Short mmCIF file of C-alpha atoms and ligand atoms in Angstrom, two decimals:
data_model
loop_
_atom_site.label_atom_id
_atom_site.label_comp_id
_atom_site.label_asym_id
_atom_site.label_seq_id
_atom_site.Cartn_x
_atom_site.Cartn_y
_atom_site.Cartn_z
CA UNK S 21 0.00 0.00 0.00
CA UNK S 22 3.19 2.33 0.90
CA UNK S 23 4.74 1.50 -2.67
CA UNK S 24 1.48 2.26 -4.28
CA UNK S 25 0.52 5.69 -2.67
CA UNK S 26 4.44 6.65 -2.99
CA UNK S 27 3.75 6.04 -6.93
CA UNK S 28 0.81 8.40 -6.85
CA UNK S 29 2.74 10.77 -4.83
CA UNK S 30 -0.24 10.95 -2.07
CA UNK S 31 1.51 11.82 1.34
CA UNK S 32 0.89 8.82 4.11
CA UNK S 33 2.77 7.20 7.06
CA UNK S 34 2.66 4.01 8.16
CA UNK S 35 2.09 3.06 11.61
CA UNK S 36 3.28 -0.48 12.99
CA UNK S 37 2.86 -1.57 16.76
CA UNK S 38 6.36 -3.43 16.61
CA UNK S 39 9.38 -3.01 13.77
CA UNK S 40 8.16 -4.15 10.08
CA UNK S 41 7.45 -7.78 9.69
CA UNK S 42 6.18 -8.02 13.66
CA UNK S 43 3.89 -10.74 12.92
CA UNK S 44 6.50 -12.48 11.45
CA UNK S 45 8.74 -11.71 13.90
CA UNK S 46 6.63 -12.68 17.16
CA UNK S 47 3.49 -14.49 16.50
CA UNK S 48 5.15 -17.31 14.52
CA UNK S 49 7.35 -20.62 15.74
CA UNK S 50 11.05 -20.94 15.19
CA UNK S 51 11.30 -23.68 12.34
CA UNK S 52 8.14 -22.49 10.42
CA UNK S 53 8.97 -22.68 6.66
CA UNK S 54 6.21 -20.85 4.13
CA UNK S 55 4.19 -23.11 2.85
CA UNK S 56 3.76 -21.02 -0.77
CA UNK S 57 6.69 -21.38 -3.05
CA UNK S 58 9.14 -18.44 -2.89
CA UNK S 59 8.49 -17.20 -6.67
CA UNK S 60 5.17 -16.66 -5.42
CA UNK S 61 6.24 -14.25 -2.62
CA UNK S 62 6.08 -11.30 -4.64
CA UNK S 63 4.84 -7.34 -3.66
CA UNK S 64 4.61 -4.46 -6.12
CA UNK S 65 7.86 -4.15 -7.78
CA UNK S 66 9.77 -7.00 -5.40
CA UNK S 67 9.98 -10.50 -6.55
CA UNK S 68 12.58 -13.33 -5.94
CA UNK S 69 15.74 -13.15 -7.28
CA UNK S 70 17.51 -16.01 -5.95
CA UNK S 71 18.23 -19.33 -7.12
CA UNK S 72 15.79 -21.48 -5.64
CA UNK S 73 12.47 -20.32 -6.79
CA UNK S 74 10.62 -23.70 -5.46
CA UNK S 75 12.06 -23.51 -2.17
CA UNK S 76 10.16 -22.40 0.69
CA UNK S 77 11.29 -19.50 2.93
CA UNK S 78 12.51 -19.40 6.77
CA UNK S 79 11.26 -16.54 8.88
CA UNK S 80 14.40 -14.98 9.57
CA UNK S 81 14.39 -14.83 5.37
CA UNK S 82 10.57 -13.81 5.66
CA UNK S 83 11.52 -10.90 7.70
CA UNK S 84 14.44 -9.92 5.68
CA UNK S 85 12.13 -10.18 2.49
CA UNK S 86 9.91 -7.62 4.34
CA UNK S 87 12.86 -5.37 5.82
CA UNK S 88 14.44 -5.00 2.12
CA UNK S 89 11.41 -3.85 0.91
CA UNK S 90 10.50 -1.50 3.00
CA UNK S 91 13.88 0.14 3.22
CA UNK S 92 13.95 -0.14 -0.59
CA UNK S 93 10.53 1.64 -1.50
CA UNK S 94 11.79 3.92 1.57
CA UNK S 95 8.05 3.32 2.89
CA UNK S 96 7.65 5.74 5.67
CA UNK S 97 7.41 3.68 8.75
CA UNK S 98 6.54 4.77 12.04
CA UNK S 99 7.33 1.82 14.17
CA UNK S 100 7.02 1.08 18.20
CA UNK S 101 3.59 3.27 17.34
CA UNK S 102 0.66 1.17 18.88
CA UNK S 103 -2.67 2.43 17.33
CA UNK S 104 -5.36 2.31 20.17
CA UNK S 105 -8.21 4.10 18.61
CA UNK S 106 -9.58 5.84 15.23
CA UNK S 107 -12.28 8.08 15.16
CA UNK S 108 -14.38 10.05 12.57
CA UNK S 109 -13.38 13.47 12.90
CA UNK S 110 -15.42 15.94 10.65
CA UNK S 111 -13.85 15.91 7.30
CA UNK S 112 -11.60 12.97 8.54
CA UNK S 113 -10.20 11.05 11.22
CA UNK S 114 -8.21 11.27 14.82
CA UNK S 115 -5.84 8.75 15.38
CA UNK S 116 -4.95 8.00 18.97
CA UNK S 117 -1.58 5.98 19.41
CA UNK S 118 1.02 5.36 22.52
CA UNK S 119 2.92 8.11 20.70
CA UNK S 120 0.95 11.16 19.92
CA UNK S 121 -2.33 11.86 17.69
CA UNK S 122 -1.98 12.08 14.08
CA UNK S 123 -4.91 13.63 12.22
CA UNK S 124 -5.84 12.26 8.33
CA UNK S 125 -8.62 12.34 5.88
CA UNK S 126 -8.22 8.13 4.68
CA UNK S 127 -7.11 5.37 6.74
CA UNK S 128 -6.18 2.36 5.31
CA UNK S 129 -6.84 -0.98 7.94
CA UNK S 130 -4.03 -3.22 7.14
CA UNK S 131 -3.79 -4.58 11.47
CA UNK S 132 -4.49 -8.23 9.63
CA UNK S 133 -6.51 -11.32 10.16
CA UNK S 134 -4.53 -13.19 12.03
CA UNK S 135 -3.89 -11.65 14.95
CA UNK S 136 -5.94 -13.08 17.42
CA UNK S 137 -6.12 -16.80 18.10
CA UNK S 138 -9.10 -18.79 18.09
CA UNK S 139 -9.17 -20.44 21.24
CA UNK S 140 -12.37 -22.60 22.39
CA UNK S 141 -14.60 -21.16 25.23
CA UNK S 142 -13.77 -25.06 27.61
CA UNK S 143 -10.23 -24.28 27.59
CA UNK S 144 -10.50 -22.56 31.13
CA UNK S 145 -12.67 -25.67 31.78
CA UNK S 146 -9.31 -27.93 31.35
CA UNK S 147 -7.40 -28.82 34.26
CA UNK S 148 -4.50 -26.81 35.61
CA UNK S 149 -2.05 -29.92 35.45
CA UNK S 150 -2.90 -29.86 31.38
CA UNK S 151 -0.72 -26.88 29.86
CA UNK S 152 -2.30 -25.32 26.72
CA UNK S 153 -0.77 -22.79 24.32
CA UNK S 154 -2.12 -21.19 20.54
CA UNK S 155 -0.09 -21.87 17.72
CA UNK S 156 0.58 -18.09 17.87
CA UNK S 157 2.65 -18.68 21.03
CA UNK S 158 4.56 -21.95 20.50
CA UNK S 159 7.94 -21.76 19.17
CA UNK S 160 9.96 -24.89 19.86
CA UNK S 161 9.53 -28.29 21.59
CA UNK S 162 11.88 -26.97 24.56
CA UNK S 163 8.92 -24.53 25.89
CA UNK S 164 6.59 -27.69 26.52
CA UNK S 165 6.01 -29.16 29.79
CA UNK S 166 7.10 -32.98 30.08
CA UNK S 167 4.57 -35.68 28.85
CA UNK S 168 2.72 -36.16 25.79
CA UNK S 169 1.01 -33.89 23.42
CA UNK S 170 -2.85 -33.11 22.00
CA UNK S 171 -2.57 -30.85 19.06
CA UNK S 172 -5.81 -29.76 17.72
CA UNK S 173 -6.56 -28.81 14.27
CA UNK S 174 -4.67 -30.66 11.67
CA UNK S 175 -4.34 -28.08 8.91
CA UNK S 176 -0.47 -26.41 7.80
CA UNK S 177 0.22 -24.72 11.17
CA UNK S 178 -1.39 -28.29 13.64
CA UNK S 179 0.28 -30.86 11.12
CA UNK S 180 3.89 -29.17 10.87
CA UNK S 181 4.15 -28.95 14.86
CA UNK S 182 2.66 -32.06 15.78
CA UNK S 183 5.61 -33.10 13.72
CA UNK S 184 8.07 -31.28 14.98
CA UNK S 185 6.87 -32.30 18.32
CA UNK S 186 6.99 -35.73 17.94
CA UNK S 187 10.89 -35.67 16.56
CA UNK S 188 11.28 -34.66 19.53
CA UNK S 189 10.55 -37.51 21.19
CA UNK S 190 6.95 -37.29 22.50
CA UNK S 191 4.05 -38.77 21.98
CA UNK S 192 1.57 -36.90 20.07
CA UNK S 193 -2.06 -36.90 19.17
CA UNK S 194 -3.37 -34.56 16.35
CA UNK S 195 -6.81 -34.11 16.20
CA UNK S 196 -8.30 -33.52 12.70
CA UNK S 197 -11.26 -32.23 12.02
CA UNK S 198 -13.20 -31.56 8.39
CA UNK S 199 -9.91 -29.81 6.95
CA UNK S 200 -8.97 -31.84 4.02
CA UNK S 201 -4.86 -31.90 2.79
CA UNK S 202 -4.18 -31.22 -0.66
CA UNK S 203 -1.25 -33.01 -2.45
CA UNK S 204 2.18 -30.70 -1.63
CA UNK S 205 3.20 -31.72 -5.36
CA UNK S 206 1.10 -33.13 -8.60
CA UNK S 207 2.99 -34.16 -11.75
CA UNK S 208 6.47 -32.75 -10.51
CA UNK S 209 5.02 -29.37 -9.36
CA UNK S 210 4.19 -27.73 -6.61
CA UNK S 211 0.07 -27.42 -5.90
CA UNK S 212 0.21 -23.42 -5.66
CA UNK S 213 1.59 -23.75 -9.29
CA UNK S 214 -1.29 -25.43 -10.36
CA UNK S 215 -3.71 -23.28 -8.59
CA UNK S 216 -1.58 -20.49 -10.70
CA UNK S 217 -1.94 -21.57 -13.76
CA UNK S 218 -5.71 -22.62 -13.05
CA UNK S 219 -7.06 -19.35 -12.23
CA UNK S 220 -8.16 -20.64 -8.96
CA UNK S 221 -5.88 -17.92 -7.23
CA UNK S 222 -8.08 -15.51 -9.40
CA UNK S 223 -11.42 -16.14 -8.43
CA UNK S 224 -12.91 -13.30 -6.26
CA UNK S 225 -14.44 -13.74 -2.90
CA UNK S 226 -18.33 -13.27 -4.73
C1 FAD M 16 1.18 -19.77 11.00
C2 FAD M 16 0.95 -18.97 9.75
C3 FAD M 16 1.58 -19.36 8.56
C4 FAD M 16 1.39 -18.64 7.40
N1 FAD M 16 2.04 -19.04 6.25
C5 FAD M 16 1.88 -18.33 5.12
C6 FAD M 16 2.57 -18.72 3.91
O1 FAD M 16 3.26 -19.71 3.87
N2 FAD M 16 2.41 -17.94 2.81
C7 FAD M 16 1.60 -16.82 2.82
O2 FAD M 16 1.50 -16.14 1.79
N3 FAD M 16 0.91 -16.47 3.93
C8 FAD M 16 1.04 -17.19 5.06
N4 FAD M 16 0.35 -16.82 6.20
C9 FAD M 16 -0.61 -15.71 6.10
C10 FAD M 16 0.11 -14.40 6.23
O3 FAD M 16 0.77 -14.34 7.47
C11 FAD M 16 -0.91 -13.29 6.16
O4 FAD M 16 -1.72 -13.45 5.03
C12 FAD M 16 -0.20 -11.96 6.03
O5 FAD M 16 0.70 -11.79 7.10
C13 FAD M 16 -1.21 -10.85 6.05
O6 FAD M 16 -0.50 -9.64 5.94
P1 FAD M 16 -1.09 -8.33 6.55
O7 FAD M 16 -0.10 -7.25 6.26
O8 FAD M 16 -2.50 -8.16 6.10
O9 FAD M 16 -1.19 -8.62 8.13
P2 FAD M 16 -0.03 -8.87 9.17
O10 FAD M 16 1.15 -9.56 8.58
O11 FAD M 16 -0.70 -9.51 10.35
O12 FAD M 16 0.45 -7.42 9.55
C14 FAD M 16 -0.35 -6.55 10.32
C15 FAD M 16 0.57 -5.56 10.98
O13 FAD M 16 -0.22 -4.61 11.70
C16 FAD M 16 0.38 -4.38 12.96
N5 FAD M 16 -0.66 -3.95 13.88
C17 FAD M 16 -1.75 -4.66 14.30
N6 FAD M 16 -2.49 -3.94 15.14
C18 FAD M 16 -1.87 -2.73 15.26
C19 FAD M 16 -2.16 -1.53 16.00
N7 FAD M 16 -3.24 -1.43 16.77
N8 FAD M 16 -1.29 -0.50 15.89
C20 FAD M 16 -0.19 -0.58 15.09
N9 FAD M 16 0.12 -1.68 14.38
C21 FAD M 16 -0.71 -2.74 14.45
C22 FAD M 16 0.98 -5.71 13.35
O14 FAD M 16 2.03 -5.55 14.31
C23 FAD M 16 1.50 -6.22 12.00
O15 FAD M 16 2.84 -5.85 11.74
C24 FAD M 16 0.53 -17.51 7.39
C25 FAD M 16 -0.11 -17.12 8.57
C26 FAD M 16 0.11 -17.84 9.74
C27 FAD M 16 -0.60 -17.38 10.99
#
């Protein structure tokens, strides 16, 4: 969004709670790999330019693919700036933050959809002797109490930790529910290719 009101010359700032790429940088575990392809990581401008266009990227290479970009469209970031409330103010709006008030006519909402974890209303039912952490706070096998391990919710994030999990040694029970896994590869390439080529990346929401 930066990139694209730079090119139009329309004067904005962007504000960010934590440095660029927080999400990335603190909501995600340690050996999480992306599970698109890195040719498809691409932003206005910014593609990949290395030599493994099929591979899939690390975070600390997520995070540099979002520091690089932002220092190279020179997108005017206000970090450390929590947002706490936005308000309709005449002709625009009043932003509150943990630094100061900034005053603007547009605001563009880009806090994302992740942010929050979904976490079932009977977890404060469970006993205290049964840990329980979001996938939005695990990072390793070393943070987990001894004994074995429920992970619920066998999509990308429940399969790859229950995984990871049981290298290390414990036993593990994944829970799957409706969530049905697509083939990683079909015919030698990978499945976002297909979905690529197919148009089914294209379709709109309606
Ligand atoms: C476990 C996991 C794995 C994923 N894997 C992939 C993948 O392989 N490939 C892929 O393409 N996508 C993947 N995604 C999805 C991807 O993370 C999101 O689609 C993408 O991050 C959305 O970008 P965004 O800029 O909209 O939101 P975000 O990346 O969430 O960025 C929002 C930013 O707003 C900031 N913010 C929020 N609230 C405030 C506030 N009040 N004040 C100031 N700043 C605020 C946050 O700190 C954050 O930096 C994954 C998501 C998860 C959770």
């Amino acid at each position: 969004m930066s990139r694209c009101l730079t090119e139009r010359s329309i004067d904005h700032v962007v504000l960010e709670r934590g440095d660029v790429a927080h999400t990335w940088r603190t909501e995600r575990w340690d050996s999480l790999r992306l599970l698109t392809p890195n040719w498809q990581s691409r932003l206005p401008g910014f593609g990949y330019t290395g030599d493994d266009p099929d591979g899939y990227r690390t975070m600390p290479e997520v995070i540099d693919f979002f520091a690089c970009y932002a220092k190279t469209i020179s997108a005017p970031v206000q970090t450390r700036t929590t947002v706490t409330s936005v308000r309709h103010n005449g002709e625009g709006f009043l932003i509150r933050t943990d630094a100061g008030e900034w005053r603007c006519r547009t605001v563009v909402l880009a806090s994302g959809a992740c942010n929050v974890a979904c976490v079932p209303a009977f977890v404060n039912r469970l006993p205290n002797s049964i840990a329980n952490i979001t996938a939005q706070n695990y990072r390793n096998p070393g943070q987990l109490a001894e004994g074995g391990v429920l992970v619920v919710g066998a999509s990308a994030s429940g399969t790859q930790i229950a995984y990871e999990i049981q290298r290390s040694g414990r036993q593990v029970i994944l829970s799957v529910g409706e969530h049905i896994r697509a083939p990683r590869m079909y015919r030698g390439k990978d499945l976002e290719w297909w979905m690529d080529v197919a148009g089914i990346l294209d379709q709109r929401f309606d």
